[in-house]
Amino acid sequence: AVNYGFLDSNVVSLIGKRDTGVVERVIDGDTIVVNGTHIRLLGINTPEKKELYYQEAKEFLEGLVLNKTIEIEYGAERYDKYNRTLAYLIIGENEINAELVRNGLANIYIYDTDRHTAELREAWNTCMQRGKNLCEKSENPCSLCIELKELDVKNQKVVLNNKCDFECNLTNWSIKDEGRKKFFFKNFMLEGKSEVKIIVGNKTNTESVLFWKEDYVWTEAGDSLFLRDEKGKLILWKEIER
């Protein structure tokens, strides 16, 4: 997640501004085309191609907005690094961004807190209660064993602990942030009553310390950690306070 502090007055004047348009194409679960303009849905992140629930998210969004007139509400940041317009989509009283989260087809991805943030958080809580799609809990026996012992944003470090007496096979388990950064465990067994550190950096792995080869992952302005099993089912979720 990114925190935008002081904004230019011209940008501030656009916050909450609405336009209307007809959705002519749905590219994926969080990107559409309106009047030739690519629009990236704000506050959420849906699965990428070849990831679990990618197609479901795309088809769900198509069912909600394709060939329909929508309202487009801009946020504090107007464009992303790919020059896509950042916005919330609204049809009547229905906020489309939150609907994707509520139905377990997107996780929250908060750029900056605004009037939609509370609804997005409520939608995610609803998803967790329902245990649907991206919020479906793992049935792996080790889901009851692995706990988050530490998430150190300053030092870009995650510590997982196996509280059970038996070893857990974490091969193909993954850790993900709110955005696109993902770490996979490769051929890794975590002994009972032991822990493993996952540190952002480009060093050599040891038996108890694994390195996530990125420049940075976790942001102090706010983020979330998602730990999933080999089937993509949720082990745990932890939000970094904003």
PDB file of C-alpha atoms in Angstrom:
ATOM      1  CA  ALA A   1       0.000   0.000   0.000  1.00  0.00           C
ATOM      2  CA  VAL A   2       1.075   3.566  -0.616  1.00  0.00           C
ATOM      3  CA  ASN A   3       0.460   6.642   1.479  1.00  0.00           C
ATOM      4  CA  TYR A   4       0.108   9.957  -0.359  1.00  0.00           C
ATOM      5  CA  GLY A   5       0.736  12.766   2.080  1.00  0.00           C
ATOM      6  CA  PHE A   6       0.670  16.296   0.702  1.00  0.00           C
ATOM      7  CA  LEU A   7      -1.199  16.548  -2.576  1.00  0.00           C
ATOM      8  CA  ASP A   8      -1.214  19.282  -5.174  1.00  0.00           C
ATOM      9  CA  SER A   9      -4.365  21.427  -4.927  1.00  0.00           C
ATOM     10  CA  ASN A  10      -5.339  20.480  -8.478  1.00  0.00           C
ATOM     11  CA  VAL A  11      -5.229  16.807  -7.519  1.00  0.00           C
ATOM     12  CA  VAL A  12      -7.230  17.394  -4.348  1.00  0.00           C
ATOM     13  CA  SER A  13      -9.962  19.092  -6.370  1.00  0.00           C
ATOM     14  CA  LEU A  14     -10.454  15.845  -8.332  1.00  0.00           C
ATOM     15  CA  ILE A  15     -10.994  13.655  -5.267  1.00  0.00           C
ATOM     16  CA  GLY A  16     -14.576  12.408  -5.212  1.00  0.00           C
ATOM     17  CA  LYS A  17     -15.292  13.806  -8.693  1.00  0.00           C
ATOM     18  CA  ARG A  18     -17.567  11.569 -10.755  1.00  0.00           C
ATOM     19  CA  ASP A  19     -17.944  10.928 -14.452  1.00  0.00           C
ATOM     20  CA  THR A  20     -20.203   8.452 -16.229  1.00  0.00           C
ATOM     21  CA  GLY A  21     -19.539   6.070 -19.085  1.00  0.00           C
ATOM     22  CA  VAL A  22     -20.396   2.724 -20.654  1.00  0.00           C
ATOM     23  CA  VAL A  23     -18.075  -0.211 -19.979  1.00  0.00           C
ATOM     24  CA  GLU A  24     -16.994  -1.553 -23.355  1.00  0.00           C
ATOM     25  CA  ARG A  25     -14.510  -4.173 -22.147  1.00  0.00           C
ATOM     26  CA  VAL A  26     -13.428  -6.012 -19.004  1.00  0.00           C
ATOM     27  CA  ILE A  27      -9.723  -6.847 -19.157  1.00  0.00           C
ATOM     28  CA  ASP A  28      -9.513  -8.700 -15.843  1.00  0.00           C
ATOM     29  CA  GLY A  29     -11.004  -8.581 -12.366  1.00  0.00           C
ATOM     30  CA  ASP A  30      -9.795  -5.064 -11.586  1.00  0.00           C
ATOM     31  CA  THR A  31      -9.319  -3.361 -14.967  1.00  0.00           C
ATOM     32  CA  ILE A  32     -11.945  -2.167 -17.449  1.00  0.00           C
ATOM     33  CA  VAL A  33     -12.151   0.037 -20.544  1.00  0.00           C
ATOM     34  CA  VAL A  34     -14.588   2.954 -20.769  1.00  0.00           C
ATOM     35  CA  ASN A  35     -14.598   5.151 -23.883  1.00  0.00           C
ATOM     36  CA  GLY A  36     -11.133   3.872 -24.762  1.00  0.00           C
ATOM     37  CA  THR A  37      -9.745   4.699 -21.309  1.00  0.00           C
ATOM     38  CA  HIS A  38      -8.252   1.951 -19.153  1.00  0.00           C
ATOM     39  CA  ILE A  39      -9.562   2.180 -15.589  1.00  0.00           C
ATOM     40  CA  ARG A  40      -7.953   0.344 -12.665  1.00  0.00           C
ATOM     41  CA  LEU A  41     -10.330  -0.242  -9.752  1.00  0.00           C
ATOM     42  CA  LEU A  42      -9.101   1.506  -6.611  1.00  0.00           C
ATOM     43  CA  GLY A  43      -8.690  -0.111  -3.212  1.00  0.00           C
ATOM     44  CA  ILE A  44      -8.631  -3.722  -4.409  1.00  0.00           C
ATOM     45  CA  ASN A  45      -6.406  -6.305  -6.063  1.00  0.00           C
ATOM     46  CA  THR A  46      -7.673  -9.350  -7.964  1.00  0.00           C
ATOM     47  CA  PRO A  47      -5.761 -12.485  -9.018  1.00  0.00           C
ATOM     48  CA  GLU A  48      -3.469 -12.391 -12.042  1.00  0.00           C
ATOM     49  CA  LYS A  49      -3.638 -14.774 -15.009  1.00  0.00           C
ATOM     50  CA  LYS A  50      -2.939 -18.399 -14.040  1.00  0.00           C
ATOM     51  CA  GLU A  51      -3.725 -17.584 -10.399  1.00  0.00           C
ATOM     52  CA  LEU A  52      -6.643 -19.098  -8.513  1.00  0.00           C
ATOM     53  CA  TYR A  53      -9.932 -17.201  -9.073  1.00  0.00           C
ATOM     54  CA  TYR A  54      -8.580 -15.059 -11.926  1.00  0.00           C
ATOM     55  CA  GLN A  55     -11.303 -16.153 -14.353  1.00  0.00           C
ATOM     56  CA  GLU A  56     -14.027 -16.042 -11.702  1.00  0.00           C
ATOM     57  CA  ALA A  57     -13.125 -12.445 -10.812  1.00  0.00           C
ATOM     58  CA  LYS A  58     -13.145 -11.378 -14.458  1.00  0.00           C
ATOM     59  CA  GLU A  59     -16.499 -13.034 -15.171  1.00  0.00           C
ATOM     60  CA  PHE A  60     -18.032 -11.625 -11.988  1.00  0.00           C
ATOM     61  CA  LEU A  61     -16.998  -8.102 -12.981  1.00  0.00           C
ATOM     62  CA  GLU A  62     -18.307  -8.643 -16.514  1.00  0.00           C
ATOM     63  CA  GLY A  63     -21.667  -9.640 -15.088  1.00  0.00           C
ATOM     64  CA  LEU A  64     -21.819  -6.471 -13.013  1.00  0.00           C
ATOM     65  CA  VAL A  65     -20.635  -3.806 -15.458  1.00  0.00           C
ATOM     66  CA  LEU A  66     -20.095  -4.939 -19.067  1.00  0.00           C
ATOM     67  CA  ASN A  67     -22.121  -2.815 -21.532  1.00  0.00           C
ATOM     68  CA  LYS A  68     -23.663  -0.924 -18.618  1.00  0.00           C
ATOM     69  CA  THR A  69     -23.531   2.760 -17.708  1.00  0.00           C
ATOM     70  CA  ILE A  70     -21.483   3.301 -14.568  1.00  0.00           C
ATOM     71  CA  GLU A  71     -20.382   6.191 -12.396  1.00  0.00           C
ATOM     72  CA  ILE A  72     -16.618   6.624 -12.101  1.00  0.00           C
ATOM     73  CA  GLU A  73     -15.339   8.254  -8.917  1.00  0.00           C
ATOM     74  CA  TYR A  74     -11.688   9.275  -8.828  1.00  0.00           C
ATOM     75  CA  GLY A  75      -9.430   8.949  -5.811  1.00  0.00           C
ATOM     76  CA  ALA A  76      -6.549  11.051  -4.512  1.00  0.00           C
ATOM     77  CA  GLU A  77      -4.151   9.527  -7.022  1.00  0.00           C
ATOM     78  CA  ARG A  78      -5.547   9.866 -10.559  1.00  0.00           C
ATOM     79  CA  TYR A  79      -3.193   7.512 -12.462  1.00  0.00           C
ATOM     80  CA  ASP A  80      -1.034   4.484 -11.702  1.00  0.00           C
ATOM     81  CA  LYS A  81       2.451   3.793 -13.078  1.00  0.00           C
ATOM     82  CA  TYR A  82       0.905   2.196 -16.172  1.00  0.00           C
ATOM     83  CA  ASN A  83      -1.064   5.411 -16.824  1.00  0.00           C
ATOM     84  CA  ARG A  84      -4.363   3.723 -16.039  1.00  0.00           C
ATOM     85  CA  THR A  85      -7.047   5.875 -14.438  1.00  0.00           C
ATOM     86  CA  LEU A  86      -7.649   4.946 -10.781  1.00  0.00           C
ATOM     87  CA  ALA A  87     -11.279   4.991  -9.691  1.00  0.00           C
ATOM     88  CA  TYR A  88     -14.188   3.462  -7.835  1.00  0.00           C
ATOM     89  CA  LEU A  89     -17.064   2.106  -9.935  1.00  0.00           C
ATOM     90  CA  ILE A  90     -20.619   2.735  -8.829  1.00  0.00           C
ATOM     91  CA  ILE A  91     -23.973   1.565 -10.186  1.00  0.00           C
ATOM     92  CA  GLY A  92     -26.870   3.011  -8.226  1.00  0.00           C
ATOM     93  CA  GLU A  93     -26.063   2.365  -4.567  1.00  0.00           C
ATOM     94  CA  ASN A  94     -23.736  -0.515  -5.395  1.00  0.00           C
ATOM     95  CA  GLU A  95     -19.974   0.046  -5.131  1.00  0.00           C
ATOM     96  CA  ILE A  96     -18.457  -2.501  -7.495  1.00  0.00           C
ATOM     97  CA  ASN A  97     -14.976  -2.500  -5.925  1.00  0.00           C
ATOM     98  CA  ALA A  98     -16.394  -3.591  -2.570  1.00  0.00           C
ATOM     99  CA  GLU A  99     -18.603  -6.231  -4.221  1.00  0.00           C
ATOM    100  CA  LEU A 100     -15.533  -8.004  -5.578  1.00  0.00           C
ATOM    101  CA  VAL A 101     -13.984  -8.027  -2.104  1.00  0.00           C
ATOM    102  CA  ARG A 102     -17.217  -9.129  -0.423  1.00  0.00           C
ATOM    103  CA  ASN A 103     -17.454 -12.121  -2.759  1.00  0.00           C
ATOM    104  CA  GLY A 104     -13.868 -13.215  -2.172  1.00  0.00           C
ATOM    105  CA  LEU A 105     -12.605 -12.301  -5.628  1.00  0.00           C
ATOM    106  CA  ALA A 106     -10.304  -9.464  -4.536  1.00  0.00           C
ATOM    107  CA  ASN A 107      -8.306  -8.499  -1.494  1.00  0.00           C
ATOM    108  CA  ILE A 108      -8.210  -4.960  -0.162  1.00  0.00           C
ATOM    109  CA  TYR A 109      -5.349  -2.833  -1.485  1.00  0.00           C
ATOM    110  CA  ILE A 110      -5.560   0.562   0.193  1.00  0.00           C
ATOM    111  CA  TYR A 111      -3.642   3.313  -1.609  1.00  0.00           C
ATOM    112  CA  ASP A 112      -4.844   6.037   0.727  1.00  0.00           C
ATOM    113  CA  THR A 113      -7.721   6.186   3.177  1.00  0.00           C
ATOM    114  CA  ASP A 114     -10.845   7.899   1.845  1.00  0.00           C
ATOM    115  CA  ARG A 115     -14.609   7.658   2.219  1.00  0.00           C
ATOM    116  CA  HIS A 116     -14.607   4.187   0.631  1.00  0.00           C
ATOM    117  CA  THR A 117     -12.049   2.644   2.990  1.00  0.00           C
ATOM    118  CA  ALA A 118     -14.539   1.675   5.702  1.00  0.00           C
ATOM    119  CA  GLU A 119     -16.798  -0.112   3.210  1.00  0.00           C
ATOM    120  CA  LEU A 120     -13.850  -2.004   1.734  1.00  0.00           C
ATOM    121  CA  ARG A 121     -12.760  -3.157   5.197  1.00  0.00           C
ATOM    122  CA  GLU A 122     -16.321  -4.169   6.040  1.00  0.00           C
ATOM    123  CA  ALA A 123     -16.502  -6.081   2.749  1.00  0.00           C
ATOM    124  CA  TRP A 124     -13.293  -7.955   3.602  1.00  0.00           C
ATOM    125  CA  ASN A 125     -14.612  -8.804   7.075  1.00  0.00           C
ATOM    126  CA  THR A 126     -17.774 -10.164   5.447  1.00  0.00           C
ATOM    127  CA  CYS A 127     -15.642 -12.243   3.099  1.00  0.00           C
ATOM    128  CA  MET A 128     -13.679 -13.663   6.027  1.00  0.00           C
ATOM    129  CA  GLN A 129     -16.893 -14.553   7.852  1.00  0.00           C
ATOM    130  CA  ARG A 130     -18.281 -16.308   4.782  1.00  0.00           C
ATOM    131  CA  GLY A 131     -15.001 -18.081   4.026  1.00  0.00           C
ATOM    132  CA  LYS A 132     -15.628 -17.759   0.307  1.00  0.00           C
ATOM    133  CA  ASN A 133     -13.092 -17.979  -2.547  1.00  0.00           C
ATOM    134  CA  LEU A 134      -9.973 -15.982  -1.531  1.00  0.00           C
ATOM    135  CA  CYS A 135     -11.210 -16.080   2.072  1.00  0.00           C
ATOM    136  CA  GLU A 136     -11.708 -19.852   2.143  1.00  0.00           C
ATOM    137  CA  LYS A 137      -9.796 -21.311   5.072  1.00  0.00           C
ATOM    138  CA  SER A 138      -7.228 -24.035   4.533  1.00  0.00           C
ATOM    139  CA  GLU A 139      -8.051 -27.601   5.561  1.00  0.00           C
ATOM    140  CA  ASN A 140      -4.380 -28.543   5.726  1.00  0.00           C
ATOM    141  CA  PRO A 141      -3.713 -29.996   9.221  1.00  0.00           C
ATOM    142  CA  CYS A 142      -0.792 -27.582   9.558  1.00  0.00           C
ATOM    143  CA  SER A 143      -3.153 -24.621   9.221  1.00  0.00           C
ATOM    144  CA  LEU A 144      -3.733 -25.095  12.953  1.00  0.00           C
ATOM    145  CA  CYS A 145      -0.005 -25.154  13.652  1.00  0.00           C
ATOM    146  CA  ILE A 146       1.531 -22.249  11.761  1.00  0.00           C
ATOM    147  CA  GLU A 147       1.217 -18.840  13.377  1.00  0.00           C
ATOM    148  CA  LEU A 148       2.612 -15.401  12.646  1.00  0.00           C
ATOM    149  CA  LYS A 149       5.096 -14.620  15.384  1.00  0.00           C
ATOM    150  CA  GLU A 150       6.413 -11.339  13.978  1.00  0.00           C
ATOM    151  CA  LEU A 151       5.899  -8.934  11.088  1.00  0.00           C
ATOM    152  CA  ASP A 152       8.697  -6.376  11.262  1.00  0.00           C
ATOM    153  CA  VAL A 153       8.061  -3.721   8.631  1.00  0.00           C
ATOM    154  CA  LYS A 154      11.173  -1.684   9.424  1.00  0.00           C
ATOM    155  CA  ASN A 155      13.481  -4.659   8.906  1.00  0.00           C
ATOM    156  CA  GLN A 156      11.289  -6.261   6.222  1.00  0.00           C
ATOM    157  CA  LYS A 157      11.074  -9.506   8.181  1.00  0.00           C
ATOM    158  CA  VAL A 158       8.381 -12.117   8.757  1.00  0.00           C
ATOM    159  CA  VAL A 159       8.694 -14.824  11.404  1.00  0.00           C
ATOM    160  CA  LEU A 160       6.466 -17.909  11.280  1.00  0.00           C
ATOM    161  CA  ASN A 161       6.267 -20.379  14.135  1.00  0.00           C
ATOM    162  CA  ASN A 162       5.189 -24.017  14.128  1.00  0.00           C
ATOM    163  CA  LYS A 163       3.526 -24.483  17.506  1.00  0.00           C
ATOM    164  CA  CYS A 164       2.789 -28.179  16.943  1.00  0.00           C
ATOM    165  CA  ASP A 165       5.032 -31.104  17.888  1.00  0.00           C
ATOM    166  CA  PHE A 166       5.185 -32.483  14.345  1.00  0.00           C
ATOM    167  CA  GLU A 167       6.870 -31.064  11.244  1.00  0.00           C
ATOM    168  CA  CYS A 168       4.900 -29.201   8.592  1.00  0.00           C
ATOM    169  CA  ASN A 169       5.549 -29.344   4.867  1.00  0.00           C
ATOM    170  CA  LEU A 170       5.347 -25.733   3.628  1.00  0.00           C
ATOM    171  CA  THR A 171       6.366 -26.556   0.055  1.00  0.00           C
ATOM    172  CA  ASN A 172       4.425 -24.334  -2.382  1.00  0.00           C
ATOM    173  CA  TRP A 173       2.892 -22.308   0.434  1.00  0.00           C
ATOM    174  CA  SER A 174       3.016 -18.586  -0.305  1.00  0.00           C
ATOM    175  CA  ILE A 175       3.232 -15.222   1.421  1.00  0.00           C
ATOM    176  CA  LYS A 176       1.759 -12.221  -0.377  1.00  0.00           C
ATOM    177  CA  ASP A 177       1.329  -8.515   0.291  1.00  0.00           C
ATOM    178  CA  GLU A 178      -1.723  -6.465  -0.748  1.00  0.00           C
ATOM    179  CA  GLY A 179      -0.191  -5.884  -4.171  1.00  0.00           C
ATOM    180  CA  ARG A 180       1.580  -8.284  -6.524  1.00  0.00           C
ATOM    181  CA  LYS A 181       4.613  -9.372  -4.501  1.00  0.00           C
ATOM    182  CA  LYS A 182       4.604 -13.055  -3.617  1.00  0.00           C
ATOM    183  CA  PHE A 183       7.048 -15.432  -1.946  1.00  0.00           C
ATOM    184  CA  PHE A 184       6.888 -19.223  -2.442  1.00  0.00           C
ATOM    185  CA  PHE A 185       8.356 -21.824  -0.106  1.00  0.00           C
ATOM    186  CA  LYS A 186      10.394 -24.327  -2.129  1.00  0.00           C
ATOM    187  CA  ASN A 187      10.931 -27.837  -0.739  1.00  0.00           C
ATOM    188  CA  PHE A 188      10.692 -26.576   2.822  1.00  0.00           C
ATOM    189  CA  MET A 189       9.865 -28.513   5.982  1.00  0.00           C
ATOM    190  CA  LEU A 190       9.347 -26.641   9.251  1.00  0.00           C
ATOM    191  CA  GLU A 191      10.162 -28.790  12.256  1.00  0.00           C
ATOM    192  CA  GLY A 192       7.806 -28.942  15.211  1.00  0.00           C
ATOM    193  CA  LYS A 193       8.251 -26.255  17.873  1.00  0.00           C
ATOM    194  CA  SER A 194      10.485 -24.199  15.588  1.00  0.00           C
ATOM    195  CA  GLU A 195      10.370 -21.034  13.532  1.00  0.00           C
ATOM    196  CA  VAL A 196      11.497 -19.688  10.183  1.00  0.00           C
ATOM    197  CA  LYS A 197      12.390 -16.125   9.222  1.00  0.00           C
ATOM    198  CA  ILE A 198      11.561 -14.725   5.780  1.00  0.00           C
ATOM    199  CA  ILE A 199      13.626 -11.600   5.157  1.00  0.00           C
ATOM    200  CA  VAL A 200      13.459  -9.320   2.136  1.00  0.00           C
ATOM    201  CA  GLY A 201      16.854  -9.274   0.435  1.00  0.00           C
ATOM    202  CA  ASN A 202      19.156 -11.081  -1.963  1.00  0.00           C
ATOM    203  CA  LYS A 203      21.205 -13.370   0.270  1.00  0.00           C
ATOM    204  CA  THR A 204      21.706 -17.126   0.584  1.00  0.00           C
ATOM    205  CA  ASN A 205      19.061 -19.176   2.385  1.00  0.00           C
ATOM    206  CA  THR A 206      19.851 -21.155   5.521  1.00  0.00           C
ATOM    207  CA  GLU A 207      17.798 -23.813   7.315  1.00  0.00           C
ATOM    208  CA  SER A 208      15.965 -21.226   9.393  1.00  0.00           C
ATOM    209  CA  VAL A 209      16.275 -18.023   7.331  1.00  0.00           C
ATOM    210  CA  LEU A 210      14.829 -17.654   3.829  1.00  0.00           C
ATOM    211  CA  PHE A 211      15.321 -14.603   1.640  1.00  0.00           C
ATOM    212  CA  TRP A 212      12.608 -12.925  -0.417  1.00  0.00           C
ATOM    213  CA  LYS A 213      14.425 -11.509  -3.422  1.00  0.00           C
ATOM    214  CA  GLU A 214      12.849  -8.051  -3.599  1.00  0.00           C
ATOM    215  CA  ASP A 215      14.108  -4.560  -2.777  1.00  0.00           C
ATOM    216  CA  TYR A 216      11.194  -4.093  -0.381  1.00  0.00           C
ATOM    217  CA  VAL A 217       7.760  -5.630   0.260  1.00  0.00           C
ATOM    218  CA  TRP A 218       6.088  -4.223   3.380  1.00  0.00           C
ATOM    219  CA  THR A 219       5.170  -0.531   3.639  1.00  0.00           C
ATOM    220  CA  GLU A 220       4.917   1.397   6.894  1.00  0.00           C
ATOM    221  CA  ALA A 221       1.957   3.358   5.532  1.00  0.00           C
ATOM    222  CA  GLY A 222      -0.089   0.156   5.717  1.00  0.00           C
ATOM    223  CA  ASP A 223      -0.215  -3.278   4.130  1.00  0.00           C
ATOM    224  CA  SER A 224      -1.500  -6.812   4.679  1.00  0.00           C
ATOM    225  CA  LEU A 225       0.108 -10.242   4.831  1.00  0.00           C
ATOM    226  CA  PHE A 226      -1.653 -13.258   3.332  1.00  0.00           C
ATOM    227  CA  LEU A 227      -0.277 -16.740   4.036  1.00  0.00           C
ATOM    228  CA  ARG A 228      -1.738 -19.481   1.818  1.00  0.00           C
ATOM    229  CA  ASP A 229      -1.254 -23.224   1.543  1.00  0.00           C
ATOM    230  CA  GLU A 230      -0.230 -25.223  -1.530  1.00  0.00           C
ATOM    231  CA  LYS A 231      -3.814 -25.065  -2.848  1.00  0.00           C
ATOM    232  CA  GLY A 232      -4.053 -21.302  -2.439  1.00  0.00           C
ATOM    233  CA  LYS A 233      -6.335 -21.548   0.595  1.00  0.00           C
ATOM    234  CA  LEU A 234      -5.941 -19.045   3.415  1.00  0.00           C
ATOM    235  CA  ILE A 235      -3.855 -19.946   6.457  1.00  0.00           C
ATOM    236  CA  LEU A 236      -3.792 -16.494   8.029  1.00  0.00           C
ATOM    237  CA  TRP A 237      -4.168 -12.806   7.296  1.00  0.00           C
ATOM    238  CA  LYS A 238      -2.620  -9.892   9.153  1.00  0.00           C
ATOM    239  CA  GLU A 239      -3.158  -6.194   8.452  1.00  0.00           C
ATOM    240  CA  ILE A 240      -0.415  -3.700   9.227  1.00  0.00           C
ATOM    241  CA  GLU A 241      -1.965  -0.767  11.056  1.00  0.00           C
ATOM    242  CA  ARG A 242      -2.494   2.349   8.957  1.00  0.00           C
TER     243      ARG A 242
END
